[in-house]
Coordinates of C-alpha atoms in Angstrom, one line a residue:
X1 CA -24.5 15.2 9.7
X2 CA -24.6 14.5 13.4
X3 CA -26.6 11.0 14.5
X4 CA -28.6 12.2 17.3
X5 CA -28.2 10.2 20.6
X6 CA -30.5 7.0 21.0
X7 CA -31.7 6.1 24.5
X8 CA -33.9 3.2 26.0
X9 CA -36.0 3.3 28.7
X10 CA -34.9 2.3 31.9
X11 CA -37.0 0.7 35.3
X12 CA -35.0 3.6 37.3
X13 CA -35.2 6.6 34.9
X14 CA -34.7 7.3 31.5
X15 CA -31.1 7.6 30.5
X16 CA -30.1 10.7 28.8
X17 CA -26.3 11.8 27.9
X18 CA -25.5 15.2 27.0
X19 CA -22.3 13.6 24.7
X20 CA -24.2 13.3 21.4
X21 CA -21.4 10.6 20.3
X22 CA -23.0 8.4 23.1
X23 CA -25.5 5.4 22.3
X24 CA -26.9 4.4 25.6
X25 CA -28.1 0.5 25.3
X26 CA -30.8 -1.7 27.4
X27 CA -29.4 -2.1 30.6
X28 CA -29.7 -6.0 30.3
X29 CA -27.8 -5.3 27.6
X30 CA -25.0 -3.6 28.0
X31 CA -22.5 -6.0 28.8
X32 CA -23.1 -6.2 32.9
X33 CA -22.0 -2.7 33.3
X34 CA -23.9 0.2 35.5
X35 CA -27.4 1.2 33.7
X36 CA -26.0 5.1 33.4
X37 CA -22.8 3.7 31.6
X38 CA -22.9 4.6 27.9
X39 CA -23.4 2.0 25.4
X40 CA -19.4 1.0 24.4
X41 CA -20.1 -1.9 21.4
X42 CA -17.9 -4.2 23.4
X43 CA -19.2 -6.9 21.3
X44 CA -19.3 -4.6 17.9
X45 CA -15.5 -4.6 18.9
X46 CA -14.8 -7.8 19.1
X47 CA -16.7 -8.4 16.1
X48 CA -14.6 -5.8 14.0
X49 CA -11.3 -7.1 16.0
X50 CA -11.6 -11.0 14.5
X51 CA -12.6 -9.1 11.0
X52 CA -9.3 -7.1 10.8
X53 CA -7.4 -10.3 11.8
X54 CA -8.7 -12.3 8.9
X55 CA -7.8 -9.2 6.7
X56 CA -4.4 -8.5 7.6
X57 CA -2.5 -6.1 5.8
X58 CA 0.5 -4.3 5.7
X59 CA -0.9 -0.7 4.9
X60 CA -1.0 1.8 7.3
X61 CA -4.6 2.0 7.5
X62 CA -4.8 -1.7 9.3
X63 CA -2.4 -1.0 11.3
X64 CA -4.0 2.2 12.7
X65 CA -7.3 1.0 12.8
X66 CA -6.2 -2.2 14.3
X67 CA -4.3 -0.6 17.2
X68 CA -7.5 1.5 17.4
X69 CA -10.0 -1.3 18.0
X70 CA -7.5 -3.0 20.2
X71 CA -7.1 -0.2 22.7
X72 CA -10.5 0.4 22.8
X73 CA -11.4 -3.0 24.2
X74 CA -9.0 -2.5 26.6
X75 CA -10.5 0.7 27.7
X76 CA -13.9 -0.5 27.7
X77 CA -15.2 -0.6 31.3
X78 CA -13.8 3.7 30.9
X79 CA -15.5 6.5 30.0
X80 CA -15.7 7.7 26.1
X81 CA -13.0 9.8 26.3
X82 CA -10.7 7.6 27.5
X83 CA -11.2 5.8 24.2
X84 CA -10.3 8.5 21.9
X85 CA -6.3 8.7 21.0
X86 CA -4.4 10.7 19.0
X87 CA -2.4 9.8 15.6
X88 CA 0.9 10.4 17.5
X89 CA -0.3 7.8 20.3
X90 CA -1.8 5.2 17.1
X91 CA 1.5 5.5 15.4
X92 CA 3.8 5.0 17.8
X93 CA 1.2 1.2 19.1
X94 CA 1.3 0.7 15.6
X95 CA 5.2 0.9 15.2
X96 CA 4.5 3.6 11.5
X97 CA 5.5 7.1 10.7
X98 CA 3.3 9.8 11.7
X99 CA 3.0 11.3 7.9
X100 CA 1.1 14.8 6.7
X101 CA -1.3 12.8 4.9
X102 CA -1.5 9.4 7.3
X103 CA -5.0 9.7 8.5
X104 CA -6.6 10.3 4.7
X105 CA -5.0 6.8 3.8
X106 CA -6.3 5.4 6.7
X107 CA -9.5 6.8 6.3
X108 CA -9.5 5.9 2.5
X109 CA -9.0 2.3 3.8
X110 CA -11.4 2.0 6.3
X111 CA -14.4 3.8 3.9
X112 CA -13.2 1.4 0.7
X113 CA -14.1 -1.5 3.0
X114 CA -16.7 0.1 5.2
X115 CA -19.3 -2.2 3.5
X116 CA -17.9 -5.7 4.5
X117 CA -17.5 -4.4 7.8
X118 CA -20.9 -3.7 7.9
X119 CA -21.7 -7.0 6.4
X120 CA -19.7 -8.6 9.2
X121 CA -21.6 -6.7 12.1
X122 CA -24.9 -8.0 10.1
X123 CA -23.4 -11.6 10.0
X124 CA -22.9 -11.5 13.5
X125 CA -26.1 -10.5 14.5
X126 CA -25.3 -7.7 16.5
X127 CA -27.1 -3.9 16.5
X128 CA -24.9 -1.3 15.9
X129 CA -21.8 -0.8 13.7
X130 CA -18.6 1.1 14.5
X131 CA -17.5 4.5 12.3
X132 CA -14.6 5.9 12.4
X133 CA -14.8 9.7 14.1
X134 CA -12.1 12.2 14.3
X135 CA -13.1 15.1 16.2
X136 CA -11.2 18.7 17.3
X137 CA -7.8 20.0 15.8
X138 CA -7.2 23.0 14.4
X139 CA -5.6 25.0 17.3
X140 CA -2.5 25.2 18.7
X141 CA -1.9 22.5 21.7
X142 CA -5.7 21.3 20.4
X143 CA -4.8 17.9 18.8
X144 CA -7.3 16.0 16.9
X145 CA -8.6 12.8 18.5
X146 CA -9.6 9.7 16.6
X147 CA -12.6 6.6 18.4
X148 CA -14.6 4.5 17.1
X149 CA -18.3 5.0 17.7
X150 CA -21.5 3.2 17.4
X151 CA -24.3 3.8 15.4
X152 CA -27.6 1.2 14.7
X153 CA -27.0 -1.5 12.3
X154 CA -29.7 -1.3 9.5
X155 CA -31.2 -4.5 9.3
X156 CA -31.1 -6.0 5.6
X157 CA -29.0 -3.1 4.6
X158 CA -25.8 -4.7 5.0
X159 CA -25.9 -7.1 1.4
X160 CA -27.8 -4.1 -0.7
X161 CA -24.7 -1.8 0.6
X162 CA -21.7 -4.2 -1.2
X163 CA -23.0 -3.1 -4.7
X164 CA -20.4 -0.3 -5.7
X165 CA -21.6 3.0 -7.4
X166 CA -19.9 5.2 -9.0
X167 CA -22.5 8.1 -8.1
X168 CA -22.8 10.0 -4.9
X169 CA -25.3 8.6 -2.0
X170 CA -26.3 9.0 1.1
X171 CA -25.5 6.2 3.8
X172 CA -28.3 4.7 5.4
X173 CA -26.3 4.4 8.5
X174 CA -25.3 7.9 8.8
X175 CA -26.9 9.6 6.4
X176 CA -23.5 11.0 5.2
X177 CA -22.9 11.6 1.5
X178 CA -20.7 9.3 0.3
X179 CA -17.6 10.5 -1.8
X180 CA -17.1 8.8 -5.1
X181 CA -13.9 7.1 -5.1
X182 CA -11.0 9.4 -6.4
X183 CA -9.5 8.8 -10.0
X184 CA -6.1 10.1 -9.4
X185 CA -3.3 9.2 -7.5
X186 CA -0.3 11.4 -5.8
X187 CA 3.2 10.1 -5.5
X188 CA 6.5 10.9 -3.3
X189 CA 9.6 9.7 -2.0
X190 CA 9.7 8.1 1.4
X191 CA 12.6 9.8 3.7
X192 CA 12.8 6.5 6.4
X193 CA 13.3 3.9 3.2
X194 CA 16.6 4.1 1.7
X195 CA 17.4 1.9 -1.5
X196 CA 19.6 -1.2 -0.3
X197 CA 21.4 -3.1 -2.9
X198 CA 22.1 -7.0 -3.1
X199 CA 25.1 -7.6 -5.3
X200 CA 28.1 -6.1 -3.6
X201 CA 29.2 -4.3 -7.1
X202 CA 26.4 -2.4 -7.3
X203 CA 26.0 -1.2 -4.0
X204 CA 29.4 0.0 -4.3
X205 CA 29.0 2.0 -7.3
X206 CA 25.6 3.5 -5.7
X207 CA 27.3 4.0 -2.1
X208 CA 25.7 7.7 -2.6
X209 CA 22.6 6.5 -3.8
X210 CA 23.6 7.7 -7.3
X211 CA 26.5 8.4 -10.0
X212 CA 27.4 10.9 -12.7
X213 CA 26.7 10.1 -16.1
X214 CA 30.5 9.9 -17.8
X215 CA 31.7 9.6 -14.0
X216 CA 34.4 7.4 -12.9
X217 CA 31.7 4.9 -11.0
X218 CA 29.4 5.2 -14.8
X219 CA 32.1 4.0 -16.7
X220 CA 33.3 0.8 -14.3
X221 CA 29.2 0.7 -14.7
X222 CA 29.6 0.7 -18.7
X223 CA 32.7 -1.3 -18.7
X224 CA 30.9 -4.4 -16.5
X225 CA 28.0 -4.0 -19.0
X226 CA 29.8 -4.8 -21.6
X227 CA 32.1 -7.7 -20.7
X228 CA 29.0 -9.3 -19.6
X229 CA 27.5 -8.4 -22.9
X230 CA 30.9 -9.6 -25.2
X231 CA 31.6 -13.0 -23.0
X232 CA 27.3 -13.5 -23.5
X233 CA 27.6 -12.8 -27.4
X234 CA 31.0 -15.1 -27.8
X235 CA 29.2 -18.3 -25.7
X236 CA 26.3 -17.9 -27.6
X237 CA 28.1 -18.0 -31.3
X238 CA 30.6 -20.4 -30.0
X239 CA 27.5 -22.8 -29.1
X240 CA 25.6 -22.3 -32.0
X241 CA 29.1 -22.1 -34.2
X242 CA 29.9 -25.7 -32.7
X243 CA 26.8 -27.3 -34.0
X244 CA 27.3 -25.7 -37.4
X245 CA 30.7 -26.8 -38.0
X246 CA 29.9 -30.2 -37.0
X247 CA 26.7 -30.4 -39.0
X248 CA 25.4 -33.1 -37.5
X249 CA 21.7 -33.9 -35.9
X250 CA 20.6 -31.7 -33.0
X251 CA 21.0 -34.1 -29.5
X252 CA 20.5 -34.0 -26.2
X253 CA 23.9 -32.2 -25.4
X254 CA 22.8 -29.7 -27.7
X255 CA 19.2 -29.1 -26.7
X256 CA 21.2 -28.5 -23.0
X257 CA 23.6 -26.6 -24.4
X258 CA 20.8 -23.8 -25.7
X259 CA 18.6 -24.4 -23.0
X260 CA 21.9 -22.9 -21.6
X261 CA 22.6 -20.0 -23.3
X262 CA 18.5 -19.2 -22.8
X263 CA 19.2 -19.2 -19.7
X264 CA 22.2 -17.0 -19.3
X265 CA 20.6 -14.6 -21.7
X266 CA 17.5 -14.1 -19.6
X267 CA 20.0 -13.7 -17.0
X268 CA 21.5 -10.9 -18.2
X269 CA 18.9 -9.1 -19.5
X270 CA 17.4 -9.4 -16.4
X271 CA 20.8 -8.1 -14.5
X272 CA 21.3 -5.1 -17.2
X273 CA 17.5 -4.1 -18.1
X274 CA 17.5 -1.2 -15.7
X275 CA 20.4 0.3 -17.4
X276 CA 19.3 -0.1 -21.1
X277 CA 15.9 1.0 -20.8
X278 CA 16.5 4.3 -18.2
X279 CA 18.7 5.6 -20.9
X280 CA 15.3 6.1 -23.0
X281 CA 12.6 5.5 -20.6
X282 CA 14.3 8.0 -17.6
X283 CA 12.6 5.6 -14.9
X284 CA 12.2 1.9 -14.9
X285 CA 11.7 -0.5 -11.5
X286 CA 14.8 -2.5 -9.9
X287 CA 14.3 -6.5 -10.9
X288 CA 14.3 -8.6 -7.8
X289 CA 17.8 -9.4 -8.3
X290 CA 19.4 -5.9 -7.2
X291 CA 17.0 -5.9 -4.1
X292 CA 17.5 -7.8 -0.9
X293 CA 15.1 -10.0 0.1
X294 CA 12.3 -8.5 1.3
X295 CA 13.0 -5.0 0.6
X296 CA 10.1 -2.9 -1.2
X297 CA 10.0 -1.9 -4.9
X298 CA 12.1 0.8 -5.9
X299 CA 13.5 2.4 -9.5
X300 CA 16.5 3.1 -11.0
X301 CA 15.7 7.1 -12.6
X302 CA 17.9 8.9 -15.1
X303 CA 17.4 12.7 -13.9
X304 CA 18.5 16.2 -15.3
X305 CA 20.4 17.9 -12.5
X306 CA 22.1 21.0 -12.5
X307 CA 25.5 19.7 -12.6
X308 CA 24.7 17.1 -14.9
X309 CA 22.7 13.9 -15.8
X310 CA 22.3 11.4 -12.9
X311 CA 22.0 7.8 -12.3
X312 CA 19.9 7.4 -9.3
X313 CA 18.1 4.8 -7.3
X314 CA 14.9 5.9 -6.2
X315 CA 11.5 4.8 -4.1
X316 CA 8.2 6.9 -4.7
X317 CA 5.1 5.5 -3.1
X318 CA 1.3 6.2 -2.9
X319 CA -1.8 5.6 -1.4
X320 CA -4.2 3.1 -3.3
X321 CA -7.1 5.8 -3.4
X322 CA -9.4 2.6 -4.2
X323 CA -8.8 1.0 -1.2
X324 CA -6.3 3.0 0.9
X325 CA -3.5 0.1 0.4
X326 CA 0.5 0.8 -0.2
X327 CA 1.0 1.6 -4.0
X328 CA 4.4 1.1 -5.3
X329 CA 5.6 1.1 -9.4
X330 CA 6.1 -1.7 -11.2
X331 CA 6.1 -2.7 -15.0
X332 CA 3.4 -2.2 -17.2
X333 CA 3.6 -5.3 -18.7
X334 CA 1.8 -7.4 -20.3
X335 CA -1.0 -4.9 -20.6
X336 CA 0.9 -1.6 -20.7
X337 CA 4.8 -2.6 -22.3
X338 CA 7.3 -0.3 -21.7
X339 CA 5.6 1.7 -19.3
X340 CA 6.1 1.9 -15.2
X341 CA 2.6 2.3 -13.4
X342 CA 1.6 2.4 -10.2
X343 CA 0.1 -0.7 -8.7
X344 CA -1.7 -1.6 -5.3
X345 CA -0.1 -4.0 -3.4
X346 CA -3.8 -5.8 -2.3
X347 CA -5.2 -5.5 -6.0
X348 CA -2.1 -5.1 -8.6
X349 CA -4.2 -6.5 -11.7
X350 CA -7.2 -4.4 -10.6
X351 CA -5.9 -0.9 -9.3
X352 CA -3.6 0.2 -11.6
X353 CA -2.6 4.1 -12.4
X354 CA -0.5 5.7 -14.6
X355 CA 3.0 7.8 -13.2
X356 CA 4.1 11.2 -14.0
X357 CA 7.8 10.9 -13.2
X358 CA 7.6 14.8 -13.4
X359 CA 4.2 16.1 -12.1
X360 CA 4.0 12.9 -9.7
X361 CA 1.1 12.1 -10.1
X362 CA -1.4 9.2 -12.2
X363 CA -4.8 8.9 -13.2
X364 CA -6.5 5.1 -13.4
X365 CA -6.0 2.8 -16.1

């Protein structure tokens, strides 16, 4: 639903705008600029810009609406159109992909905290509150543009408006209905991130990004597995064996010596849990230990192919629909064991969903 355009009386003449995206302001009060300039919430910007510095993030949706609010400051003694940009021009500030389905994570983001920003324009005692518009599109050559424009502030409104609902409601700033938030959750493979490998073996035997089950690389794979394996079940039974043998009270040098063998055990399994558990599982996520530092999640996935099972190293990503953050997968555990989920990178205890290596997609646990 369109706001309609609010206009003050003026000692000249009454202003009037024939942009209904305008919001003309008291000319004391609009920031020293000419009385028939329309109202540009230089100080509702400034207010939003500290807001999205104390809440940095690494999704996309900060990003764009950071280079957004940023850009329009700079632009604020021009016109209204001159603070409208496209995607392309966003993305490219921001230093992201331009993606299909960019602008719903970024608008997901910005509506999941729409409230605090709100609160934050209350806070600072200022009148009107910036909304996130995206207007034309839908033609050829006609490119969608995306501004932030100003509606009035509700007084009071502000702290009622941070209680969630699951139900449908109007905005009182808008009088939009909101949307409630969406239960289910769509995955896929980023083309720009390609899985990078730590230990040098590894990222030999995955040069191609995968191997043949019963290939050449797959059994070096095997064979590695189980030396590891025999030379961890011989230490392990010679330093148990030893303190047998000897039968003699448990010491110091023995406590270290199993402390030891803990140790090594929990590395290994940690080294050579990916392997065990895709044979039966078909997709679990990479430990930290096969990932350069850094580098985002990704999953090692045992897939059906046409010429044969594959080993593969895999990335699929989302689009926290809670709160428009990055979503990678990541174990279940403790709450889910055995299972790889999909969990927010702002919220990972909190917005968890489940993952349909096939269908990708999950619903909300």
């Amino acid at each position: 639903m369109n706001t309609p355009t609010l206009t003050a009386p003026s000692c000249a003449a009454d202003l009037c705008f024939s942009d209904e995206l305008s919001v003309a302001a008291e000319p004391d009060g609009n920031y020293g600029k000419a009385c028939d300039t329309p109202f540009a919430g230089e100080r509702e910007l400034k207010v939003l810009a500290r807001w999205l510095e104390q809440e940095q993030s690494d999704a996309d949706g900060w990003h764009i609406l950071n280079e957004l609010t940023r850009r329009s400051l700079d632009r604020i003694n021009m016109s209204e159109s001159a603070r409208c940009f496209t995607t392309e021009e966003l993305c490219d500030w921001a230093g992201i992909a331009a993606t299909s389905n960019l602008w719903k994570s970024v608008k997901t983001w910005w509506e999941s905290r729409r409230r605090r920003v709100r609160l934050a324009m209350c806070r600072a005692g200022v009148d009107f509150e910036p909304i996130l518009d995206r207007r034309g599109g839908g033609g050829r050559g006609n490119r969608a543009v995306n501004s932030l424009r100003m509606v009035p502030l509700i007084e009071g409104g502000a702290e009622e408006s941070l209680q969630e609902t699951n139900n449908p409601d109007v905005d009182t700033a808008t009088g939009a209905l909101v949307v409630p938030i969406v239960e289910e959750v769509l995955y896929w493979q980023p083309n720009d991130l390609p899985v990078k490998l730590s230990n040098l073996l590894l990222r030999r035997l995955f040069s191609a990004g995968e191997m043949g089950i019963g290939s050449l690389r797959h059994n070096l794979l095997r064979f590695n597995l189980l030396g590891s394996s025999l030379f961890m079940l011989i230490f392990s039974i010679s330093a148990v064996g030893m303190m047998v043998i000897e039968n003699r009270p448990i010491g110091t040098r023995d406590l270290g010596l199993l402390f030891l063998v803990g140790i090594g055990g929990l590395m290994w399994w940690q080294q050579w849990r990916p392997v065990l558990l895709a044979r039966e599982d078909r997709i679990t996520p990479l430990p930290d230990e096969w990932l350069p530092i850094k580098a985002a999640p990704a999953q090692l996935e045992r897939k059906r192919t046409d010429s044969g099972e594959v080993l593969r190293l895999v990335r699929y990503v989302a689009t926290c629909p809670v709160c428009g953050g990055d979503m990678h997968l990541a174990r279940g555990a403790p709450e889910w064991p055995r299972r790889t989920v999909g969990r927010c990178a702002d919220a990972p205890r909190e917005h968890v969903f489940s993952f349909d290596p096939v269908k990708l997609v999950g619903h909300r646990l």
